[in-house]
XYZ file of C-alpha atoms in Angstrom:
318
model
C 147.803 -96.584 -11.502
C 147.148 -93.992 -8.783
C 143.365 -94.146 -9.122
C 143.549 -97.897 -8.562
C 145.847 -97.735 -5.541
C 144.674 -99.542 -2.413
C 145.153 -96.437 -0.264
C 142.179 -94.067 -0.316
C 144.453 -91.089 0.349
C 146.483 -91.869 -2.775
C 143.367 -92.224 -4.928
C 141.948 -89.006 -3.486
C 145.135 -87.048 -4.235
C 145.290 -88.463 -7.755
C 141.681 -87.448 -8.372
C 142.500 -83.852 -7.418
C 145.395 -83.880 -9.911
C 143.278 -84.822 -12.944
C 143.045 -81.167 -13.961
C 146.805 -81.189 -14.627
C 146.793 -84.225 -16.933
C 146.569 -83.991 -20.752
C 143.045 -82.891 -21.674
C 142.545 -85.943 -23.890
C 143.003 -88.211 -20.842
C 140.768 -86.420 -18.359
C 137.388 -87.913 -19.294
C 138.681 -91.467 -18.920
C 140.296 -90.650 -15.572
C 137.149 -88.953 -14.279
C 135.020 -91.944 -15.293
C 137.418 -94.222 -13.424
C 137.239 -92.071 -10.299
C 133.450 -91.804 -10.371
C 133.333 -95.597 -9.986
C 135.500 -95.519 -6.864
C 134.136 -97.240 -3.782
C 135.084 -94.234 -1.642
C 132.643 -91.321 -1.812
C 135.324 -88.663 -1.213
C 137.200 -89.838 -4.315
C 133.964 -89.641 -6.301
C 133.423 -86.090 -5.031
C 136.906 -85.026 -6.145
C 136.302 -86.518 -9.590
C 132.941 -84.763 -9.844
C 134.756 -81.489 -9.238
C 137.117 -82.349 -12.092
C 134.336 -82.530 -14.707
C 134.780 -78.823 -15.427
C 138.304 -79.613 -16.702
C 137.192 -82.287 -19.180
C 136.854 -81.352 -22.870
C 133.772 -79.159 -23.156
C 132.143 -81.498 -25.671
C 132.334 -84.366 -23.156
C 131.247 -82.599 -19.981
C 127.487 -83.058 -20.344
C 127.806 -86.833 -20.745
C 129.931 -86.944 -17.585
C 127.373 -84.825 -15.724
C 124.541 -87.161 -16.752
C 126.630 -90.147 -15.714
C 127.221 -88.478 -12.351
C 123.485 -87.866 -11.929
C 122.871 -91.596 -12.232
C 125.518 -92.283 -9.608
C 123.965 -89.723 -7.259
C 120.493 -91.252 -7.575
C 121.999 -94.443 -6.193
C 124.066 -92.555 -3.617
C 121.041 -90.711 -2.230
C 119.419 -94.092 -1.537
C 122.487 -95.573 0.161
C 122.048 -96.858 3.708
C 125.191 -94.998 4.793
C 124.347 -91.429 5.862
C 127.921 -90.404 5.013
C 127.391 -91.485 1.387
C 124.024 -89.718 1.147
C 125.490 -86.548 2.663
C 128.368 -86.437 0.158
C 125.990 -87.275 -2.682
C 123.853 -84.274 -1.752
C 126.906 -82.003 -1.897
C 127.714 -83.291 -5.395
C 124.368 -82.340 -6.957
C 125.818 -79.040 -8.183
C 128.177 -80.970 -10.489
C 125.455 -83.131 -12.068
C 123.568 -82.301 -15.252
C 121.345 -79.269 -14.652
C 118.331 -81.106 -16.060
C 118.698 -83.756 -13.328
C 119.305 -81.490 -10.334
C 115.680 -80.801 -9.397
C 114.879 -84.508 -9.115
C 118.019 -85.110 -7.064
C 117.252 -82.218 -4.717
C 113.686 -83.442 -4.191
C 115.032 -86.883 -3.340
C 117.385 -85.397 -0.751
C 114.764 -83.140 0.811
C 112.817 -86.284 1.722
C 115.806 -87.828 3.511
C 115.423 -88.717 7.183
C 118.791 -87.146 8.015
C 118.871 -83.408 8.761
C 122.331 -82.866 7.256
C 121.343 -84.486 3.971
C 118.207 -82.329 3.800
C 120.182 -79.180 4.600
C 122.799 -79.906 1.935
C 120.050 -80.480 -0.611
C 118.391 -77.211 0.385
C 121.716 -75.492 -0.302
C 121.794 -77.092 -3.753
C 118.572 -75.331 -4.793
C 120.613 -72.377 -6.060
C 122.054 -74.713 -8.737
C 118.665 -75.947 -9.988
C 117.162 -74.443 -13.164
C 116.001 -70.942 -12.271
C 112.424 -71.704 -13.321
C 112.236 -74.544 -10.777
C 113.908 -72.888 -7.791
C 110.743 -71.258 -6.431
C 108.943 -74.585 -6.073
C 111.972 -76.217 -4.473
C 112.329 -73.372 -1.985
C 108.678 -73.760 -0.998
C 109.307 -77.440 -0.294
C 112.385 -76.551 1.755
C 110.591 -73.836 3.736
C 108.008 -76.390 4.836
C 110.962 -78.243 6.366
C 112.096 -75.096 8.180
C 114.817 -73.810 5.855
C 115.188 -70.111 5.093
C 117.132 -68.645 2.187
C 119.587 -65.773 1.913
C 120.699 -64.503 -1.478
C 124.430 -65.396 -1.671
C 125.071 -62.119 -3.542
C 123.727 -60.174 -0.548
C 125.454 -62.354 2.031
C 128.799 -61.965 0.241
C 128.747 -58.220 0.975
C 127.687 -58.442 4.623
C 129.826 -57.938 7.687
C 128.185 -58.651 11.064
C 130.086 -55.961 12.980
C 127.701 -53.043 12.419
C 124.305 -54.741 12.607
C 123.432 -53.369 16.068
C 124.784 -49.839 15.637
C 122.445 -46.833 15.372
C 122.358 -44.586 12.320
C 124.919 -41.775 12.531
C 126.920 -43.112 15.506
C 130.566 -42.032 15.864
C 132.076 -44.677 18.161
C 130.790 -47.836 19.837
C 132.347 -50.583 21.915
C 131.715 -53.954 20.278
C 130.454 -56.724 22.547
C 132.857 -59.667 22.301
C 135.159 -61.763 24.403
C 138.925 -61.194 24.378
C 140.216 -57.737 23.433
C 138.259 -54.523 23.389
C 137.018 -53.688 19.899
C 135.737 -50.241 18.983
C 133.583 -49.646 15.924
C 134.099 -46.283 14.273
C 131.351 -44.234 12.664
C 131.276 -41.337 10.261
C 133.529 -41.674 7.228
C 135.297 -44.665 8.796
C 132.133 -46.716 9.337
C 132.517 -50.243 7.929
C 136.059 -49.341 6.847
C 138.158 -49.284 10.025
C 137.820 -50.647 13.566
C 140.110 -50.351 16.592
C 141.320 -53.380 18.519
C 142.806 -52.703 21.969
C 145.317 -55.453 22.715
C 148.488 -56.238 24.663
C 151.806 -55.248 23.012
C 153.095 -58.842 22.838
C 149.923 -59.818 20.994
C 150.538 -57.024 18.504
C 154.041 -58.385 17.806
C 152.632 -61.797 16.841
C 149.952 -60.182 14.692
C 152.497 -57.930 12.948
C 154.762 -60.874 12.226
C 151.913 -62.700 10.486
C 150.742 -59.593 8.605
C 154.119 -58.260 7.460
C 155.460 -61.596 6.183
C 154.258 -61.026 2.623
C 156.857 -63.267 0.938
C 155.995 -66.155 3.232
C 152.314 -66.041 2.260
C 153.193 -65.585 -1.407
C 155.156 -68.833 -1.294
C 152.083 -70.430 0.248
C 150.122 -69.522 -2.883
C 148.291 -66.391 -1.702
C 147.989 -63.339 -3.939
C 147.303 -61.227 -0.849
C 148.360 -61.477 2.801
C 145.479 -63.490 4.322
C 145.737 -61.704 7.671
C 143.558 -58.929 9.112
C 145.242 -55.751 7.787
C 146.946 -53.371 10.237
C 146.600 -49.749 9.071
C 147.796 -47.906 12.174
C 148.951 -48.222 15.791
C 148.371 -45.772 18.653
C 149.535 -45.881 22.304
C 146.883 -46.429 24.946
C 146.304 -44.380 28.086
C 146.995 -47.624 29.946
C 150.657 -47.306 29.028
C 152.701 -50.427 28.310
C 149.786 -52.748 29.055
C 147.812 -51.928 25.917
C 148.001 -50.540 22.380
C 145.247 -49.500 19.993
C 145.475 -51.153 16.577
C 143.523 -49.642 13.689
C 142.567 -52.393 11.267
C 140.730 -52.424 7.960
C 137.337 -54.135 7.969
C 137.102 -57.052 5.536
C 133.701 -56.438 3.870
C 132.338 -59.937 3.796
C 130.808 -62.694 5.922
C 132.599 -65.092 8.211
C 133.226 -68.612 6.954
C 130.784 -69.795 9.626
C 127.943 -67.626 8.283
C 128.726 -68.388 4.643
C 128.907 -72.169 5.016
C 125.763 -72.158 7.130
C 123.917 -70.608 4.190
C 125.571 -72.154 1.125
C 128.135 -74.700 0.001
C 129.328 -72.470 -2.871
C 133.152 -72.565 -3.025
C 133.237 -74.621 0.185
C 136.194 -76.765 -0.864
C 138.232 -73.789 -2.066
C 137.448 -71.919 1.152
C 138.411 -74.875 3.329
C 141.660 -75.336 1.382
C 142.641 -71.700 1.950
C 141.661 -71.915 5.605
C 143.758 -75.041 6.114
C 146.766 -73.395 4.441
C 146.440 -70.334 6.700
C 146.317 -72.516 9.813
C 149.362 -74.451 8.643
C 151.138 -71.182 7.816
C 150.577 -69.732 11.281
C 151.906 -72.966 12.756
C 155.041 -72.688 10.607
C 155.521 -69.128 11.844
C 155.052 -70.514 15.367
C 152.177 -68.146 16.016
C 149.322 -69.399 18.186
C 146.220 -67.461 17.190
C 144.209 -68.573 20.191
C 140.776 -69.127 18.654
C 140.845 -70.326 15.057
C 137.133 -71.060 14.741
C 135.159 -70.365 11.555
C 133.869 -67.083 12.961
C 137.401 -65.706 12.798
C 137.903 -66.469 9.114
C 136.340 -63.844 6.852
C 135.653 -63.942 3.111
C 136.246 -61.228 0.561
C 134.664 -61.693 -2.867
C 135.882 -60.003 -6.019
C 133.569 -57.223 -7.197
C 131.846 -56.720 -10.527
C 132.166 -53.301 -12.248
C 128.863 -52.238 -10.649
C 130.071 -53.116 -7.140
C 128.246 -56.410 -6.659
C 129.887 -59.594 -5.414
C 131.324 -61.755 -8.190
C 130.361 -65.290 -7.206
C 131.942 -66.801 -10.320
C 135.340 -66.694 -8.591
C 136.313 -68.197 -5.223
C 136.621 -65.658 -2.409
C 139.822 -64.746 -0.609
C 139.994 -65.958 2.995
C 141.403 -63.790 5.800
C 142.095 -64.749 9.406
C 141.088 -62.010 11.847
C 140.939 -61.212 15.571
C 144.484 -61.762 16.841
C 143.607 -60.587 20.372
C 144.828 -63.843 21.924
C 147.776 -64.468 19.605
C 151.184 -65.398 21.018
C 154.452 -66.466 19.442
C 156.017 -69.741 20.474
C 158.885 -69.374 23.000
C 161.075 -71.291 20.544
C 161.098 -68.335 18.140
């Protein structure tokens, strides 16, 4: 009944719940959702294909490919844009054709989304697709490399011991030597530290929100400043990974899972009555699980952390 409800929001929520239904019912429900007139419902159902019985997944993926061929020709840019994002869920044998269709689109966002889908094409066909995309001005970064990058130390010389980081807001000092890429120092006002500590130390709160870890920039030490009561130095652990802004600019891998975590963090801070001050995508950082040899494991969604509490304040009502 829910997938036939008049309200799009109801149908969308029901589509996201398919994974929790009896396995024998999932294929039928996914097929129903893929016919929905709303593209966001179709996207949610495409994401559910992985939860269908394994023997039925390929047929669903081929069915989706047919839907996407129509979607990529739709007059509505919104439909074409969503269709491009769904290519990763279609049958692998159909992805190259779908990507090529999207790369010819007149809309920049559709072309960009299709360029990001190249990583999901058969490996033997990715080189040719990338050449087509480069002609259109797109460059490619290996997601495995990007997943291990942090932008903080890019402009620091080899062997440095301490460097002020150029940014707005608080003073941030990058440490060298053994602490390089492990710890930085943020110089902030004491009242800002109190808000940050409240968010970081509330482990049970975040656990109830569904987080295995505290999704807040970790505080590892605090030191008084020579400025007295006006400032404290906070030693914080560097999250070794890219910002959400950099990641989503380069790839759509795990985008929905990342956005869900980010939304939950924002809602959590609001519940704690903490105003971060600048919750843009540059202040959300990703940490990917590691393989035994130290590489990023892209088979699992990353953990999202909110960082840079230099403008944080607690609501007067607390």
